[in-house]
Structures are given as structure tokens and as C-alpha cells.
XYZ file of N, CA and C in Angstrom:
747
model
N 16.135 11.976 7.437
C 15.118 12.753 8.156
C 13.738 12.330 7.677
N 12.479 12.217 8.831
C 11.573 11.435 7.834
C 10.412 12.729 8.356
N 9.275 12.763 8.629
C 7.838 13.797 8.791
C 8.199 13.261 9.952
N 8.471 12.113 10.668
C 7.780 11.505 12.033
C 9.112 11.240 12.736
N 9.226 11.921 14.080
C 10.578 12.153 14.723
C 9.942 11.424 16.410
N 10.770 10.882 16.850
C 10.576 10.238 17.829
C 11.783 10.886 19.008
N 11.125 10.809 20.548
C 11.587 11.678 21.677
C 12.234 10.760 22.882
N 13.151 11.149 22.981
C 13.672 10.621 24.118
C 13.739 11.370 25.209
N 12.719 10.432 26.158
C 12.273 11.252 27.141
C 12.094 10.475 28.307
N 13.064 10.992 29.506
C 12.961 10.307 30.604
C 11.708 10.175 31.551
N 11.660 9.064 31.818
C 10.176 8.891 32.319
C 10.517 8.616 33.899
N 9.971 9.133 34.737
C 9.381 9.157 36.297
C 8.834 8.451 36.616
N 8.976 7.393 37.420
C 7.462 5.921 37.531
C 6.710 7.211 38.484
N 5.220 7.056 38.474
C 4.152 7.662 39.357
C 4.439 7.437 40.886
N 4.444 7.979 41.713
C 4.202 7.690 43.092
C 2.700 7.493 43.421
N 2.110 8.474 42.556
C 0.488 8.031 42.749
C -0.644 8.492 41.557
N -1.561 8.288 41.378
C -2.948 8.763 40.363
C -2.352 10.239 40.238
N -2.481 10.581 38.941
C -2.655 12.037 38.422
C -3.536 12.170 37.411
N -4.348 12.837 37.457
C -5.142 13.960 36.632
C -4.595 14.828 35.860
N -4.712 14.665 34.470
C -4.586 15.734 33.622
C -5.833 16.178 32.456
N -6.031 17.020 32.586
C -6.818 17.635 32.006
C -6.650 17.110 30.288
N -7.830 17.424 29.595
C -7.242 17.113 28.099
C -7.311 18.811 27.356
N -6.740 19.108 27.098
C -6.306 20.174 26.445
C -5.359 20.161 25.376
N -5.529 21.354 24.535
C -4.381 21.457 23.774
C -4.702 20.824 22.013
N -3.374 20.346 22.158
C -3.331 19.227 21.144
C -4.546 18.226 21.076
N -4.200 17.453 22.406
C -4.975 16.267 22.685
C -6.206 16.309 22.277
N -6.825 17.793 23.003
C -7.783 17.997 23.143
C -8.354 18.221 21.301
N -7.820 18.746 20.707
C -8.082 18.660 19.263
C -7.647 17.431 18.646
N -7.086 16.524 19.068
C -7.258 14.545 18.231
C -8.706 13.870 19.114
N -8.785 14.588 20.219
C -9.983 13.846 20.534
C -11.285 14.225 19.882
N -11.116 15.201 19.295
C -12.516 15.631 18.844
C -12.606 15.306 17.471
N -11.384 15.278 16.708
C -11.145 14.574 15.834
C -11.326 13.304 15.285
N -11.041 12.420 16.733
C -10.822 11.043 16.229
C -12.084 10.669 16.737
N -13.069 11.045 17.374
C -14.387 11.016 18.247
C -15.460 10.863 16.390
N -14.962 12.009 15.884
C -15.814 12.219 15.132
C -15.258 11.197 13.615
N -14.199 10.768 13.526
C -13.623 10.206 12.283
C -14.481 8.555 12.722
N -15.188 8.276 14.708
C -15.854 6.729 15.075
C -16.745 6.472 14.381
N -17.283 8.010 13.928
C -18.540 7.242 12.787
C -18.738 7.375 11.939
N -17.806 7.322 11.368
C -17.583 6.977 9.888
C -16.989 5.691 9.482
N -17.555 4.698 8.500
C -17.349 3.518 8.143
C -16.309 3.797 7.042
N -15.311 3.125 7.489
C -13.667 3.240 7.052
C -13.350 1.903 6.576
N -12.672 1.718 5.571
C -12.308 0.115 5.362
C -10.722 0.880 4.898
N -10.403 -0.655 5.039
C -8.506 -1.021 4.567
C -8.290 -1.411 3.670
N -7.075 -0.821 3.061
C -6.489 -1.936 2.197
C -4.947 -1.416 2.101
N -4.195 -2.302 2.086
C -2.865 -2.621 2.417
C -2.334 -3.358 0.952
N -0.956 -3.065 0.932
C -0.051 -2.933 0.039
C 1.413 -3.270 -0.401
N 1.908 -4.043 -0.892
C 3.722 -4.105 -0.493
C 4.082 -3.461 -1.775
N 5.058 -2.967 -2.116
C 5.625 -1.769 -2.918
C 7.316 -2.556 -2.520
N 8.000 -2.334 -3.725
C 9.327 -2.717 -3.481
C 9.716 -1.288 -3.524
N 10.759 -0.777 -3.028
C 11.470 0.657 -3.279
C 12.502 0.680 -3.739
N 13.559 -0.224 -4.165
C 14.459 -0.261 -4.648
C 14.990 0.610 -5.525
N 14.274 0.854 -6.515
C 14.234 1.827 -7.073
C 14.706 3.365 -6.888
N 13.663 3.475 -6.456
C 13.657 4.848 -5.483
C 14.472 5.276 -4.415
N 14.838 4.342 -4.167
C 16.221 4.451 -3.140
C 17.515 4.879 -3.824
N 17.600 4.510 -4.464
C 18.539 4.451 -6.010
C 18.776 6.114 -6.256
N 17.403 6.592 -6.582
C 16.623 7.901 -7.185
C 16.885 9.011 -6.108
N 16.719 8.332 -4.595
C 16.275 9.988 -3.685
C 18.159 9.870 -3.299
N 18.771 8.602 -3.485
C 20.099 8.649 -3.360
C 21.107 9.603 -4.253
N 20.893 10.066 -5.446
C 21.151 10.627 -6.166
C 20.582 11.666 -6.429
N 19.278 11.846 -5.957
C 18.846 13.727 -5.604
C 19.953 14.075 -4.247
N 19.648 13.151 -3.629
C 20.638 13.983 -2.207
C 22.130 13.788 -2.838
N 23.099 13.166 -3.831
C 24.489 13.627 -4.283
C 23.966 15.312 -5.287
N 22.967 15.137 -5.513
C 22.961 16.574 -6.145
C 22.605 17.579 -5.899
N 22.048 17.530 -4.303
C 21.960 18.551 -3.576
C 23.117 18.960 -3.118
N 24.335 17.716 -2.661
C 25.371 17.656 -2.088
C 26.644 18.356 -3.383
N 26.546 18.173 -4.300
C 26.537 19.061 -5.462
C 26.680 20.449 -5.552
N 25.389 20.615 -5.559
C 25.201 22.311 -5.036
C 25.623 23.145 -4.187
N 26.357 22.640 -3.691
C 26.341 22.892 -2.293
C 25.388 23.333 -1.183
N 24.486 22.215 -1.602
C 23.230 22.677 -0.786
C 23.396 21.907 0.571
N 22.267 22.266 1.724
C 22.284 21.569 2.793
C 20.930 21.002 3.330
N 20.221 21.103 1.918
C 19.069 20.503 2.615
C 18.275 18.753 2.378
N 17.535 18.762 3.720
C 17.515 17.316 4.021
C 16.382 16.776 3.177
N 16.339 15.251 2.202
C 16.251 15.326 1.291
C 15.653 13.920 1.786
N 14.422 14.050 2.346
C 14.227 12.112 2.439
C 12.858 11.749 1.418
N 12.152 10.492 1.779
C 11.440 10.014 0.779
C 9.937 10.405 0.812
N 9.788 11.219 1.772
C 8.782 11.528 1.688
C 8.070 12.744 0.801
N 9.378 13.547 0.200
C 8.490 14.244 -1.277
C 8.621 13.388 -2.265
N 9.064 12.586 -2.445
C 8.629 11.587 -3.346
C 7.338 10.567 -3.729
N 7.136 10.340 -2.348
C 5.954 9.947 -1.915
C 4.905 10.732 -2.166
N 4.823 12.115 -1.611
C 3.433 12.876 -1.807
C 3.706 13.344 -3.174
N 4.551 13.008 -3.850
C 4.431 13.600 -5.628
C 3.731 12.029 -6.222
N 4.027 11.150 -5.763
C 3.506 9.977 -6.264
C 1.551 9.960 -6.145
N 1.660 10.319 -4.687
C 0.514 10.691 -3.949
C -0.670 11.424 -4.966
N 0.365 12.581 -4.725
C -0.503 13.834 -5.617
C -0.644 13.643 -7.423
N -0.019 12.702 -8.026
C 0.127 12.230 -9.158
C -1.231 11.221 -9.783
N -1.550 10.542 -8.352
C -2.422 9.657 -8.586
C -3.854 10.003 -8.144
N -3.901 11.268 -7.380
C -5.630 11.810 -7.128
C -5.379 12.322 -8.328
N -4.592 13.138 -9.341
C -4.929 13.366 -10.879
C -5.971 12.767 -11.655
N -5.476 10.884 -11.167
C -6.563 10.155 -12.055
C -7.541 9.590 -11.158
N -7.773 9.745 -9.786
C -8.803 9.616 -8.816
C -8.879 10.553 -8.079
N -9.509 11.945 -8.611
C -10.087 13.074 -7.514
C -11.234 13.155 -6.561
N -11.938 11.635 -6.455
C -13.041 11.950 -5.600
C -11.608 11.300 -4.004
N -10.630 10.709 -4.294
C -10.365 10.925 -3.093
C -9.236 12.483 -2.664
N -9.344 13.129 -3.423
C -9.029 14.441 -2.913
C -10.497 15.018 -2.376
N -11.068 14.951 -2.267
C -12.300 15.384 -1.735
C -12.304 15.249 -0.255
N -13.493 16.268 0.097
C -14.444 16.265 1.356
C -15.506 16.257 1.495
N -16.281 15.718 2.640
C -17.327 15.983 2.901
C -17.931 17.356 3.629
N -19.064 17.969 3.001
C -19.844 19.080 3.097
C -20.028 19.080 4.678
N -20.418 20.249 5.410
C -20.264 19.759 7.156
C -21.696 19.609 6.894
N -23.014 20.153 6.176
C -23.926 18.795 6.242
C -24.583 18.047 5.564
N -23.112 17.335 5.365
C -23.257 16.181 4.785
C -23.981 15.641 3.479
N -24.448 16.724 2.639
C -24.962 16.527 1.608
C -24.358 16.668 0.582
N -22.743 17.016 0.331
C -22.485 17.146 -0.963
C -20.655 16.788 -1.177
N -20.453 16.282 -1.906
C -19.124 16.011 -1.817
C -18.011 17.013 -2.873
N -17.169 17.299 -2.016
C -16.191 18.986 -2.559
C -14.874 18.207 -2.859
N -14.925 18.136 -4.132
C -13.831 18.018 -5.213
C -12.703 19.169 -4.823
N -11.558 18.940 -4.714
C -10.564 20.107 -4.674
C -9.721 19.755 -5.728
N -9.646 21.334 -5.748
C -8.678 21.337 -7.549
C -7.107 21.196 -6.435
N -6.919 21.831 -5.619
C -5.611 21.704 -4.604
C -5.361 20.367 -3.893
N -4.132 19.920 -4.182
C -3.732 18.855 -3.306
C -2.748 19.259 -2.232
N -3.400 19.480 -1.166
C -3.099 19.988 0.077
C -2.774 18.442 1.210
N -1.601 17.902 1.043
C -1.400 16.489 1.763
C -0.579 16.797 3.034
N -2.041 16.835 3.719
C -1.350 16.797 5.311
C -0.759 15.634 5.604
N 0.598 15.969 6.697
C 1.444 15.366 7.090
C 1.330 14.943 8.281
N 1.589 13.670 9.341
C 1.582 13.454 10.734
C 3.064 13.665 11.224
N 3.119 14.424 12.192
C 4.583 14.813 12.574
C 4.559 14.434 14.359
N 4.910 13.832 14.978
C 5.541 13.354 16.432
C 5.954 14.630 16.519
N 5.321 15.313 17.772
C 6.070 16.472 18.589
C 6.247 16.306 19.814
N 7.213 16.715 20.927
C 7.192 16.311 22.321
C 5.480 17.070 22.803
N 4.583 18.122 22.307
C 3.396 18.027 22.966
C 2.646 17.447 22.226
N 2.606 16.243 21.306
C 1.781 15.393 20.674
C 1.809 15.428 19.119
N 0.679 14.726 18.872
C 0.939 14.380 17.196
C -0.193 15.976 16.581
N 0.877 16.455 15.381
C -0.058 17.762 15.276
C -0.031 17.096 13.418
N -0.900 17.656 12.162
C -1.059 17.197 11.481
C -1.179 18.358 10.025
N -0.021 19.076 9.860
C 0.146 20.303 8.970
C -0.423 19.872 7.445
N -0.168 20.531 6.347
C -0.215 20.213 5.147
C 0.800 20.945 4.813
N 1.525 20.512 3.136
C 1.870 21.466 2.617
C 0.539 21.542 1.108
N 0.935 22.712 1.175
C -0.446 23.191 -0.325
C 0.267 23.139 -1.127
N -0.549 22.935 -2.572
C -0.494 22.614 -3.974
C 0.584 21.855 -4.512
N 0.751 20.706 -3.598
C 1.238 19.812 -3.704
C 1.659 19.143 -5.751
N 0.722 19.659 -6.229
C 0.601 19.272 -7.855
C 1.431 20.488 -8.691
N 1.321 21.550 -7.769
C 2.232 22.516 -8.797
C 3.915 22.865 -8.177
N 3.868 22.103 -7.396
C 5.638 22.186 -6.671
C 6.577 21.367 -7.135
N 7.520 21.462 -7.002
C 8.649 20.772 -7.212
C 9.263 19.842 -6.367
N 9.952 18.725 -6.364
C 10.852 18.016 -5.169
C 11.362 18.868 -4.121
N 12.112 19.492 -4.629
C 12.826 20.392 -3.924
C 12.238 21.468 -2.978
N 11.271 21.985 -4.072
C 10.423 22.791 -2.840
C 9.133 21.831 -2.018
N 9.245 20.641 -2.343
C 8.305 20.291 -1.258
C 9.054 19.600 -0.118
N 10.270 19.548 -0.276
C 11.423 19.311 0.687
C 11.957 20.174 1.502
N 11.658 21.644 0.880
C 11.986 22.503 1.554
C 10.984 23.065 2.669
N 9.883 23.115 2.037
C 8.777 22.801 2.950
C 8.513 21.637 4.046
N 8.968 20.670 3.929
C 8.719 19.694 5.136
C 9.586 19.938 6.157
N 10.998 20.686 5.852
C 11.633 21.070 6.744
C 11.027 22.032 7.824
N 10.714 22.904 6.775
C 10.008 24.440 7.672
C 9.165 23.530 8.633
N 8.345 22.778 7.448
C 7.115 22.646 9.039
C 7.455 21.758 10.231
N 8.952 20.894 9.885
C 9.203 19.920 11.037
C 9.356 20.474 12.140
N 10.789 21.498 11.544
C 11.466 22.629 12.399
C 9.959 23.266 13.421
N 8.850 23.944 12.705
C 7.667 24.814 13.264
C 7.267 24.032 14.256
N 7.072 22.740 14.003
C 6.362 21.506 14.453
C 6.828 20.839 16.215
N 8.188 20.865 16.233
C 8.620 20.459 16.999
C 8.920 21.673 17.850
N 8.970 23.492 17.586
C 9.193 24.217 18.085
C 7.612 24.993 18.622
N 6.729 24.508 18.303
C 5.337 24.196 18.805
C 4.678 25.915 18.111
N 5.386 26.410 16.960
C 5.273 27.683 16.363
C 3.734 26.981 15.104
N 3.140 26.423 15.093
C 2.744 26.026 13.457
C 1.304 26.606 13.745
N 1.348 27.997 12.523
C 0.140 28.566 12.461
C -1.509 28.040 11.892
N -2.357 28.672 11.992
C -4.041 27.854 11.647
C -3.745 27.445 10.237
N -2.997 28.630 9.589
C -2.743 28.296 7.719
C -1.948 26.809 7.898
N -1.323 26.622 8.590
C -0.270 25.256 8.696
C -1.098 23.874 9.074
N -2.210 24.327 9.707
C -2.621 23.106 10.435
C -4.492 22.712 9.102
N -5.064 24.023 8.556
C -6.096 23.747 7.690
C -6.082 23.788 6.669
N -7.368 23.021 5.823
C -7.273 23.188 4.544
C -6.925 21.953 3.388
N -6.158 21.098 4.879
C -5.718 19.648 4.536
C -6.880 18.560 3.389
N -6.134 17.961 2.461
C -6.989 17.507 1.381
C -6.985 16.089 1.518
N -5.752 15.725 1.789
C -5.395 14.177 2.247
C -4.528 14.008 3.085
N -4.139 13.332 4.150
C -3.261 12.580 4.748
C -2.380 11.399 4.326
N -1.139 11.809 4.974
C -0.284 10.267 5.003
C 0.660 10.515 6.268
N 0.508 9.541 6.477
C 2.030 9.140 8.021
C 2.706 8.144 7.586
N 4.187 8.964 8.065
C 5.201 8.088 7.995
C 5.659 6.811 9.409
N 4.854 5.893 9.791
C 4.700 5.905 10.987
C 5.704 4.770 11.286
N 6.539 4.035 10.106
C 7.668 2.843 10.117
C 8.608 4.070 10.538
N 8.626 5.197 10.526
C 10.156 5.637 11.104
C 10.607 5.344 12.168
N 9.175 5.229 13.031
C 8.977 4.790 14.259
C 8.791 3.264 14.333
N 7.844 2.677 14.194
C 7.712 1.387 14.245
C 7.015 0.983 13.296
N 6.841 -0.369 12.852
C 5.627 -0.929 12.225
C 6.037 -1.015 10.758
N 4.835 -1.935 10.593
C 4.641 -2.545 9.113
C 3.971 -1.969 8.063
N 2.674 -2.610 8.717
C 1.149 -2.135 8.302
C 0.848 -1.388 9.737
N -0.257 -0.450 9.281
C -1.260 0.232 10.209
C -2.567 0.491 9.639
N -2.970 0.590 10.799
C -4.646 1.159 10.105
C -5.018 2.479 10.542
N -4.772 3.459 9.592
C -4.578 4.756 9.689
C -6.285 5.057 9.707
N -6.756 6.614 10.387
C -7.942 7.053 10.982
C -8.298 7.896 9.693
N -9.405 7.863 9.346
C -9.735 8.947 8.241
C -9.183 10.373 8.777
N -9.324 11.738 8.600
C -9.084 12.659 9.298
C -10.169 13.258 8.992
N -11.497 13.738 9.354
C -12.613 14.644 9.055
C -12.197 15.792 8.773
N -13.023 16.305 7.704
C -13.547 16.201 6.570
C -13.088 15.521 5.703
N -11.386 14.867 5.201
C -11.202 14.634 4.149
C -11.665 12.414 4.301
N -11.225 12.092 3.288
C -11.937 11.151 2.663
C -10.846 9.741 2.563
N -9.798 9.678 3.142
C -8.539 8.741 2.778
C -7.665 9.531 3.219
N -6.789 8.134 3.712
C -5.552 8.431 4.531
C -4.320 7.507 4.104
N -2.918 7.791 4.234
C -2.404 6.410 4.007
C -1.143 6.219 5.279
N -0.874 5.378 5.297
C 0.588 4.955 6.033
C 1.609 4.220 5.487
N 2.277 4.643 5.953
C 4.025 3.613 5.324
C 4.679 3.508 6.345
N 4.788 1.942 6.323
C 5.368 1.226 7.277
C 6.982 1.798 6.968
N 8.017 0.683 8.042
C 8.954 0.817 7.451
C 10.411 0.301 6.266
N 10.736 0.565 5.762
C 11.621 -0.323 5.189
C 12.633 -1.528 5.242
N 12.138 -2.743 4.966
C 12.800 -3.584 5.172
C 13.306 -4.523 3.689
N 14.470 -5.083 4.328
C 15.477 -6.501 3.261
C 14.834 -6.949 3.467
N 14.096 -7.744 2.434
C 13.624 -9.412 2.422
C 13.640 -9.440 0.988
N 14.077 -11.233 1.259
C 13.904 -11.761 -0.114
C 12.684 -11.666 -0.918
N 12.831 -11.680 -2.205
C 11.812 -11.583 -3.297
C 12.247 -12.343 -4.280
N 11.119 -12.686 -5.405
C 11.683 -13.402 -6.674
C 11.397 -12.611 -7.874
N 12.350 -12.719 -8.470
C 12.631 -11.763 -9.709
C 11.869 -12.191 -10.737
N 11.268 -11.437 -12.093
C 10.857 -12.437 -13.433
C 11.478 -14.023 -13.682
N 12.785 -14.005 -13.421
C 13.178 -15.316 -13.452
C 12.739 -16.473 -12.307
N 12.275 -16.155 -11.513
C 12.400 -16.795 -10.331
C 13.426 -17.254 -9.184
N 14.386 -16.554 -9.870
C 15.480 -16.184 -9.107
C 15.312 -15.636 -7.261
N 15.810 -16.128 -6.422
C 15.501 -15.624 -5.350
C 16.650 -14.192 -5.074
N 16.090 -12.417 -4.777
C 17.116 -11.348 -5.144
C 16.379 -10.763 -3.435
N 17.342 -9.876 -3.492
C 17.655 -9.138 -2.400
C 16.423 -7.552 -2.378
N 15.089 -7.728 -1.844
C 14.528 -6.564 -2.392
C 14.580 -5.235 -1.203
N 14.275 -4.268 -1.259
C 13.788 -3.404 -0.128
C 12.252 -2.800 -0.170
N 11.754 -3.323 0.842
C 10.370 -3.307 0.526
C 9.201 -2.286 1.768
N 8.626 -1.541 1.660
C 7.514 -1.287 2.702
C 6.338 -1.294 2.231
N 5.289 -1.409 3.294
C 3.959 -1.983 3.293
C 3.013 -0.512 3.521
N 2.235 -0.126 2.345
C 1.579 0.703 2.402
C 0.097 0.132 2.973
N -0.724 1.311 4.244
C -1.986 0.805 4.284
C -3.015 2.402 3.962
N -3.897 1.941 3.511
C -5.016 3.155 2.812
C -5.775 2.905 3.812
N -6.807 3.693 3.988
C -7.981 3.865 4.991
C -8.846 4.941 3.726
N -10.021 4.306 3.718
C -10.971 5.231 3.096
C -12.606 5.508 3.512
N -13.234 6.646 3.401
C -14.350 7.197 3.932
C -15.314 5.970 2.884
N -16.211 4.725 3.547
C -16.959 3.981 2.721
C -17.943 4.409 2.103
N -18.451 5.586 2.456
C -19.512 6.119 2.763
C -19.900 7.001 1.253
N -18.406 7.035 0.712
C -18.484 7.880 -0.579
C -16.953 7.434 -1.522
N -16.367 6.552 -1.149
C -15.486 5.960 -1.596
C -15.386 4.127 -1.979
N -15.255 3.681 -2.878
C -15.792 2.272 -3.474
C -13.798 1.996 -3.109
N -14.356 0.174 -2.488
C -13.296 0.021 -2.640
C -12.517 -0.049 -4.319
N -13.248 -0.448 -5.499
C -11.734 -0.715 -5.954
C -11.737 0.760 -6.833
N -12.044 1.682 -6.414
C -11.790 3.056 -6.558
C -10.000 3.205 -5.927
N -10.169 2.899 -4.618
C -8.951 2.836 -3.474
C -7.896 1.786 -4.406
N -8.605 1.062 -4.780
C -7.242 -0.309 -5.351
C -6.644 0.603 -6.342
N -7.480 0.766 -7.211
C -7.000 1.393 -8.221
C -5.731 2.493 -8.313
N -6.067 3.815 -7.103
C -5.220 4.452 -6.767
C -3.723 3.969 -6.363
N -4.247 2.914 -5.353
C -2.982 2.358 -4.531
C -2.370 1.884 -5.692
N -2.642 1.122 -7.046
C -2.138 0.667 -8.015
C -0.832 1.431 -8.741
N -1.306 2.760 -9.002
C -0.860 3.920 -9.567
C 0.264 4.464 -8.364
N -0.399 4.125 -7.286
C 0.986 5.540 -6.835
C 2.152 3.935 -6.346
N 2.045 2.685 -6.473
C 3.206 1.413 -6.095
C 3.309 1.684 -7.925
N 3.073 2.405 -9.030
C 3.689 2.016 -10.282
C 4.910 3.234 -10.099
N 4.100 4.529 -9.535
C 5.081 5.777 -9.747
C 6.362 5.245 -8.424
N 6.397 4.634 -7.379
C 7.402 4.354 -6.365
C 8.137 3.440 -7.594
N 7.740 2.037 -7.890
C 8.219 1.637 -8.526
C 9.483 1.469 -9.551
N 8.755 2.542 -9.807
C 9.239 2.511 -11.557
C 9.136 4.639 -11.556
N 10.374 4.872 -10.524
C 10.241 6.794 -10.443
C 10.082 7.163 -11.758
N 10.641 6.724 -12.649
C 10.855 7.796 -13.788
C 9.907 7.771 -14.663
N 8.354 6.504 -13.979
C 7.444 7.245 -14.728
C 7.099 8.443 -14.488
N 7.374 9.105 -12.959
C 6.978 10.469 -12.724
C 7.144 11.239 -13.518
N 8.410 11.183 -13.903
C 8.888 12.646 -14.860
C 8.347 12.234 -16.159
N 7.611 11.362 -16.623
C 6.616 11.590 -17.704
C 5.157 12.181 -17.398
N 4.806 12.195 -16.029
C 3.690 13.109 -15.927
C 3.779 13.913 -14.958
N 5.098 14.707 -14.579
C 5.152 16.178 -13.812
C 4.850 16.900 -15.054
């Protein structure tokens, strides 16, 4: 199960021009993404092996399965603990900008909104305090809000307040992307999707890796790139190499 669910949906060829109004959803990404045009955004992109971690969320889900639990257990709280691990040691990108524009708001909360595919469009929740939760409960939480998400229930508390973004947007397609800042906050990221390809080991050995391509998007305007490197550095050490996490949960 990933944040980003894709619809199968039979399509009608047009008989002729239709008009639709923008409302709704839409109508809130357009005003959104209208306003994220002027802001000077740069990239930077990433390959991360996961091997690891595959290993890791494979063996949280036998120990949910254990419990006799039933809940769905994919990589994406792993991700926003990695996430939320690494604004620890770079909090100006947990930040926002002031609405004018004069002052930049540090948040002690890591509130990492999520992009979720709904049949009435892409809506963009958070879960809060991302730094004081657990795997489990931030798993349990992505459920609630998928379930809310796709049942078109997700309240103002669900949708504000957001500190950072990430999309899972390889569930669907893709490699790399170049993800949109989201106004007010300051950085965004994406993860492609997982693929086999060869890699070479310390030896030079040619090995079998599993790999996806992270891309960052950051506000230039108050964010240095190798501020961004730096981060991206830290959260491909915590994917990496999981069990540095549990030396700094």
C-alpha cells in the first residue's frame, strides 16, 4: 500500500467541447500552484539504494503479522521518520514563509504532508508531530487518512498546518520528478519508483541492487543549495543504513 493510489476509470471519448468549471479541489491546486510560479525553486536529485530497508519494513510487516495485527505497513513511515530525522539537523527547511514575507517561521512540529491520488483529484493531508510518533503509529495514521482521502471525508485539521511535503509518485510512474514547492512551506521531495539494476559493490564486484531516485525541490529564496545536499545526504544515510535510526529515535 503506498500514500499514492491510482484509478481505474473508464473513459468516454467526447462527442464534443465541454466546459467545466474549476472548482473544488482543482480549484484549490490552482491557487496553489499559481502562487508556488513565483517562487524560484531549484532541484536536486538523488539515487539511494534500499536494499536495506526492504529487508527492515519486510520484517516490521512479519511482526505485525505476528501480532496478529492487520495493519498495512509500507515504506513510507519509514521514509517520513528518515525525513523528520534529518530537519532535526536542518530546521530552516521545516520552516515557512511569513504571508508578508518578512520573516521566516521555524517549526518546532514536523507536520509532513502527504500527496494522495483521489478519484476527485490530488488532495495533500499531513500527519502531525511526525518527531514524537512511532512507526506504527505513523502507519496507522496514513491509513486513516488514505481511507478519509479517497472517501472525500478529510477535515481543514487534515488538510493544514503542513510543514513539509513528500510524494510518493513511482507508485504510479516515474523516476525522478520535479516536485512544486507547496506555499508557505519551503521544500518538497519525491520518490520515484523502485527498481533492480546493477550496481558495484566495495569490491567492484558487479551485485544485484534495489534502488529509487529521490528529487528535492527547494524555496531559493531562503534555502542554499548545499543546505538541501546536505539534508538529502542524511536522510539516503538513515534509508541506507535503517538502524542508524534507532540510534537517534
Amino acid at each position: 500500500t503506498t500514500t499514492t493510489t491510482t484509478h481505474q476509470q473508464h473513459v468516454v471519448p467526447l462527442a464534443a467541447d465541454r466546459v467545466e468549471p474549476i472548482k473544488g479541489i482543482t480549484k484549490a491546486m490552482f491557487k496553489a500552484m499559481t502562487e508556488a510560479n513565483h517562487i524560484p525553486q531549484f532541484l536536486l536529485c538523488e539515487e539511494i539504494d534500499v536494499s536495506n530497508l526492504m529487508i527492515v519494513r519486510n520484517q516490521i510487516k512479519n511482526m505485525i503479522t505476528e501480532d496478529k495485527g492487520n495493519l498495512s505497513f509500507s515504506y513510507m513511515p519509514l521514509f517520513m521518520k528518515a525525513i523528520s530525522l534529518s530537519l532535526e539537523k536542518y530546521p530552516i527547511l521545516n520552516a515557512s514563509i511569513s504571508h508578508d514575507q518578512s520573516s521566516i517561521i521555524y517549526h518546532s512540529s514536523h507536520n509532513i504532508s502527504i500527496a494522495i491520488d483521489t478519484p476527485l483529484g490530488l488532495v495533500v493531508p499531513n500527519i502531525k508531530n511526525v518527531q514524537q510518533k512511532t512507526l506504527r503509529q505513523i502507519a496507522v495514521e496514513l491509513v486513516e487518512l488514505q481511507q478519509l482521502a479517497q472517501q472525500g471525508k478529510l477535515a481543514v485539521e487534515h488538510t493544514t498546518g503542513g510543514t513539509f511535503s513528500i510524494s510518493n509518485i513511482g507508485a504510479i510512474a516515474g523516476t525522478y520528478a520535479g516536485p512544486v514547492v507547496f506555499p508557505p512551506q519551503v521544500a518538497i521531495g519525491a520518490i520515484g519508483r523502485i527498481q533492480k539494476l546493477p550496481r558495484f559493490d566495495d569490491n567492484g564486484n558487479v551485485k544485484a541492487a534495489h534502488i529509487i531516485n529521490v528529487s528535492w525541490s527547494a524555496d531559493h529564496r531562503v534555502i542554499e543549495g548545499a543546505v538541501m545536499a546536505k539534508f538529502s545526504n542524511s536522510f539516503k544515510k538513515y534509508i541506507e543504513e535503517p538502524n542508524r535510526m534507532l540510534l537517534d529515535l
